Tab-separated table of C-alpha atoms and ligand atoms in Angstrom:
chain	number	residue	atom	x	y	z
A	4	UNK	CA	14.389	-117.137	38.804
A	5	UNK	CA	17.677	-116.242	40.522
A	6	UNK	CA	19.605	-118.934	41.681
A	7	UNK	CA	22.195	-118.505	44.842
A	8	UNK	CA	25.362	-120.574	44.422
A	9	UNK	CA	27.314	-121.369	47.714
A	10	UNK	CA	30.570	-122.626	47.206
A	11	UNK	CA	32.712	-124.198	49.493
A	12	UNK	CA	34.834	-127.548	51.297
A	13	UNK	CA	32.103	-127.483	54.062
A	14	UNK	CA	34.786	-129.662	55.751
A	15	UNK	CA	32.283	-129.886	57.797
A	16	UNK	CA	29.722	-127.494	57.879
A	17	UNK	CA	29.729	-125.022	60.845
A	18	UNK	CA	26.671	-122.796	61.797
A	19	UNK	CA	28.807	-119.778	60.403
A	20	UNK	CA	28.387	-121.515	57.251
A	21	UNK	CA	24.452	-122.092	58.740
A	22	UNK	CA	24.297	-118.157	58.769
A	23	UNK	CA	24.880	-117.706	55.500
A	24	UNK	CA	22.757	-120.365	53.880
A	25	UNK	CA	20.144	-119.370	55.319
A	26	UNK	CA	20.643	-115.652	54.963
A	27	UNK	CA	20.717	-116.774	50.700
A	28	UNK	CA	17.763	-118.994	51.509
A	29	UNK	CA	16.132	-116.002	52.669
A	30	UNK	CA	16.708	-113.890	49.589
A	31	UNK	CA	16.898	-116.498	46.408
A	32	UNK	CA	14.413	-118.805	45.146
A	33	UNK	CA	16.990	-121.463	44.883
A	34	UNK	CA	19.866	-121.888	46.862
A	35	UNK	CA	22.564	-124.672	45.866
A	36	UNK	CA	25.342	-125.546	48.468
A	37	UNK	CA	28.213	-126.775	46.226
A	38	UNK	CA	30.447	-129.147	47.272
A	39	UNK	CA	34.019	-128.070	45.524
A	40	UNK	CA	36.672	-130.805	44.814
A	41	UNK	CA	39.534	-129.309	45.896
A	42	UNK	CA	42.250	-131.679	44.764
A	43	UNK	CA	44.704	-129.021	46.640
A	44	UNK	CA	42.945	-129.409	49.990
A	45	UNK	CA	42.687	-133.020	51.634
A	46	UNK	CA	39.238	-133.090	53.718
A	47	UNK	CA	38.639	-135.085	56.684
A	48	UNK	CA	35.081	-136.519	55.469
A	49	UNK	CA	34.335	-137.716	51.727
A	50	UNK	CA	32.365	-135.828	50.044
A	51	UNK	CA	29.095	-138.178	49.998
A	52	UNK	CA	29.763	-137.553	54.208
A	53	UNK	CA	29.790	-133.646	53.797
A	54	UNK	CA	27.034	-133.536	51.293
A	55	UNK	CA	24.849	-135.547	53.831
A	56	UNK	CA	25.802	-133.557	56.666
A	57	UNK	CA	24.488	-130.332	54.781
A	58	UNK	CA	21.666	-131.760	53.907
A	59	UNK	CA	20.284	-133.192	57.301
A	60	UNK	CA	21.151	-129.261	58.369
A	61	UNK	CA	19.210	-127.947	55.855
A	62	UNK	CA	16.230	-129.922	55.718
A	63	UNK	CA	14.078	-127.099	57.032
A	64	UNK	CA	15.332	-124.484	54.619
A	65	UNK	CA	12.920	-123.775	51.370
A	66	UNK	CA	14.767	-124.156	48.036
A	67	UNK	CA	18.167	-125.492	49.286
A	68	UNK	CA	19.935	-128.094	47.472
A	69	UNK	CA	23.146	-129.864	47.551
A	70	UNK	CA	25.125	-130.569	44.844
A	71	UNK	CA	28.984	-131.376	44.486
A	72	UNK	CA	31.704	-130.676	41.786
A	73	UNK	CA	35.035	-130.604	40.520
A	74	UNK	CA	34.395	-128.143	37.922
A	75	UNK	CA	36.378	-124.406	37.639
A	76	UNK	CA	33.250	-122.282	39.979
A	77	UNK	CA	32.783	-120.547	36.513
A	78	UNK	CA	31.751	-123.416	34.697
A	79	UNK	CA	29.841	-124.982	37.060
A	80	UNK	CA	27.562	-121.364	37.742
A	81	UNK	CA	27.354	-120.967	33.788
A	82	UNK	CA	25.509	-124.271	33.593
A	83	UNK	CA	23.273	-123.325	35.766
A	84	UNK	CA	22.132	-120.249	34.099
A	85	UNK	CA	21.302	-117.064	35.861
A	86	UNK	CA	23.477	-117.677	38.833
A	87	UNK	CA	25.105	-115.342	41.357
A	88	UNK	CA	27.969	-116.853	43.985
A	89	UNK	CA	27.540	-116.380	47.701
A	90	UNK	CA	30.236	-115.960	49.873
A	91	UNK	CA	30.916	-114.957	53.494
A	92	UNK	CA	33.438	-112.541	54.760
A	93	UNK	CA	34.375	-113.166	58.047
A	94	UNK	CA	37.234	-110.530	59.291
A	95	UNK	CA	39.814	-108.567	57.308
A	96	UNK	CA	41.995	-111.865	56.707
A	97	UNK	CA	39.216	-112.893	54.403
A	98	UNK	CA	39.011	-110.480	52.090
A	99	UNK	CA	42.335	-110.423	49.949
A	100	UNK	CA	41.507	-113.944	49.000
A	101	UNK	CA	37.919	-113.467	48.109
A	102	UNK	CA	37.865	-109.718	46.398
A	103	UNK	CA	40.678	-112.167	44.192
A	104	UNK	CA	38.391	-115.237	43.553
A	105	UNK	CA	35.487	-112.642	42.691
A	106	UNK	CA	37.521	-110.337	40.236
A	107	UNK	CA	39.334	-113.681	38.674
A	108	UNK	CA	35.883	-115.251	38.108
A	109	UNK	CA	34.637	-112.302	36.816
A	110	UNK	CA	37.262	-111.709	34.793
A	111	UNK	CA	36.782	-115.786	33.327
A	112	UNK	CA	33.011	-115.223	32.928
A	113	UNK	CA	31.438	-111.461	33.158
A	114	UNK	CA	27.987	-112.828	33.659
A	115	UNK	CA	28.808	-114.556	36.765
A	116	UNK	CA	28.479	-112.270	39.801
A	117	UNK	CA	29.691	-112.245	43.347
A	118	UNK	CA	27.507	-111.433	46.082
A	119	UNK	CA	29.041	-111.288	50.682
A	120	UNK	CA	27.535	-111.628	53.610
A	121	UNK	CA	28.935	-110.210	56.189
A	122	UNK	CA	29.587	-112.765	59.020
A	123	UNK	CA	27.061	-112.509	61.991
A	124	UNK	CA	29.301	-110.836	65.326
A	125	UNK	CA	29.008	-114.085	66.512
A	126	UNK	CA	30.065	-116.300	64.096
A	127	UNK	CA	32.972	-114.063	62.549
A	128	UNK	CA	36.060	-116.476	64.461
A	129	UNK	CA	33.884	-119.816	63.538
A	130	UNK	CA	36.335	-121.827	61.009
A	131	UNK	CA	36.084	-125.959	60.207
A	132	UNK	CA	39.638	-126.046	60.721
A	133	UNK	CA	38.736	-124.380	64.325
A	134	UNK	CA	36.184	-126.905	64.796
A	135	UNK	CA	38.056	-130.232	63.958
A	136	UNK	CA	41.193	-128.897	66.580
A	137	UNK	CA	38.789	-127.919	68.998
A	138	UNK	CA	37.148	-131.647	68.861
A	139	UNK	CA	40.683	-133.162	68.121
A	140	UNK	CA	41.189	-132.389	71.509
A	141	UNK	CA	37.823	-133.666	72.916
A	142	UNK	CA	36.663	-130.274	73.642
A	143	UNK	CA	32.888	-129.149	73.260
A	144	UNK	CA	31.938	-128.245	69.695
A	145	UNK	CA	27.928	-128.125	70.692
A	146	UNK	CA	27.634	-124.514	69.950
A	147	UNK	CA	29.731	-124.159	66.683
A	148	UNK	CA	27.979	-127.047	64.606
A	149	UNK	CA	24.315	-127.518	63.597
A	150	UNK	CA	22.954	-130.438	66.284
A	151	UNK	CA	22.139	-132.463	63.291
A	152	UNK	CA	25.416	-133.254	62.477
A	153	UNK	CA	26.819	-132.916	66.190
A	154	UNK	CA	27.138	-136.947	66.368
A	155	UNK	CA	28.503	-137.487	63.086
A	156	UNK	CA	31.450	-135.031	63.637
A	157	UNK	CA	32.263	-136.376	67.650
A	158	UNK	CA	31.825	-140.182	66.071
A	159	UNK	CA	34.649	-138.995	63.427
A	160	UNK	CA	36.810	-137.815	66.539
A	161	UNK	CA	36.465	-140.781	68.968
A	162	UNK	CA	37.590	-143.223	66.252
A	163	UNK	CA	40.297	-141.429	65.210
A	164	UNK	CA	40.957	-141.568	69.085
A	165	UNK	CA	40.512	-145.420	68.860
A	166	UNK	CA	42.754	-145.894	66.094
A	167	UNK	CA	45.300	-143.779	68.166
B	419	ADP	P1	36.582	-122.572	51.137
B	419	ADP	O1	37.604	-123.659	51.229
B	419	ADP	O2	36.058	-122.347	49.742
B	419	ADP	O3	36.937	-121.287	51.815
B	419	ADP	P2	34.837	-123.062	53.364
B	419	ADP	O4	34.015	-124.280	53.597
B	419	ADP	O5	35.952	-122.788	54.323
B	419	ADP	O6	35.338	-123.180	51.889
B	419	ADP	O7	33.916	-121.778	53.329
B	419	ADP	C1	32.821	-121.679	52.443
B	419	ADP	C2	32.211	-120.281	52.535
B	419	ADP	O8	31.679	-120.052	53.838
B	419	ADP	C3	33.219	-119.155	52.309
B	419	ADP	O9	32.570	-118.111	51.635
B	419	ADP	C4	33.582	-118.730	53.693
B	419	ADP	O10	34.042	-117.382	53.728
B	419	ADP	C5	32.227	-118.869	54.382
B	419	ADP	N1	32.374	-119.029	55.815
B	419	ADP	C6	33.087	-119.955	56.469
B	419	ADP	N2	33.008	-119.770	57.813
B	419	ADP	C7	32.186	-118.688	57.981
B	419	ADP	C8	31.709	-117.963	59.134
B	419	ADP	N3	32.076	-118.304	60.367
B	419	ADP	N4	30.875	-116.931	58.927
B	419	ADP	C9	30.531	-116.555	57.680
B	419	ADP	N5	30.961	-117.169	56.554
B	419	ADP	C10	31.775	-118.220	56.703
């Protein structure tokens, strides 16, 4: 049984990332969306708030899970056996960073391999850092997120409003 690993901050989850979870759903038996700890990155929701978000969006997918960690990506796919890492590629600006991430990880474990989707036309300038300005601003973010997190993101925004 091959199992799809999709890494990623999911800071929060934005129907490019949508696109390719369930492109992997589509293919693997088992699809885990992972979570990462990035102690370099500071989030805007916890994890436990990003992990629930991806779940309510991916209640109707077969075989997705959600998992978090603050493993190396290695270590975390080799303990989960026969594992091969999912990634999107939107654009060019993408690709330096990931064709490095993939040949590093690689390079740290030879059995771990990296598989990209190409980023649906429509989806290719969708970012979470595009999302949270956008909605940082009060402007409509209906069409970039999945609608089952649509109130949890805006109820972020307005009390961050509050708070001024
Ligand atoms: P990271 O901090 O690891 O880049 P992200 O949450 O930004 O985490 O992205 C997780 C994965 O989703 C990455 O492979 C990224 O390229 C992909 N991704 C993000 N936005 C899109 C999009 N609009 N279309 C396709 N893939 C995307």
């Amino acid at each position: 049984m091959k199992t799809a690993i999709c890494p990623g901050s999911f800071d929060p989850i934005t129907n490019g990332h949508m696109d390719v979870i369930e492109r992997a759903a589509g293919i693997f038996d088992r699809t885990i969306v992972v979570v990462m700890q990035n102690r370099r990155k500071s989030c805007l929701f916890s994890v436990e708030e990003r992990m629930n978000m991806i779940r309510a969006s991916t209640k109707h997918l077969y075989g997705v899970e959600v998992e978090t960690s603050d493993k190396l990506l290695v270590d975390y796919c080799r303990d989960k056996g026969r594992a091969v890492i999912v990634r999107g590629l939107r654009a060019v600006s993408d690709f330096e960073h990931e064709f490095q991430m993939a040949l590093a990880n690689r390079h740290m474990n030879p059995e771990v391999d990296t598989m990209f989707f190409a980023a649906s036309e429509s989806h290719q300038y969708l970012s979470s850092s595009l999302i949270k300005e956008i909605s940082s601003y009060g402007g409509d973010i209906s069409t970039f997120v999945p609608p089952q997190i649509l109130r949890d993101v805006l109820r972020r925004f307005e009390s961050s409003t509050l708070q001024g």
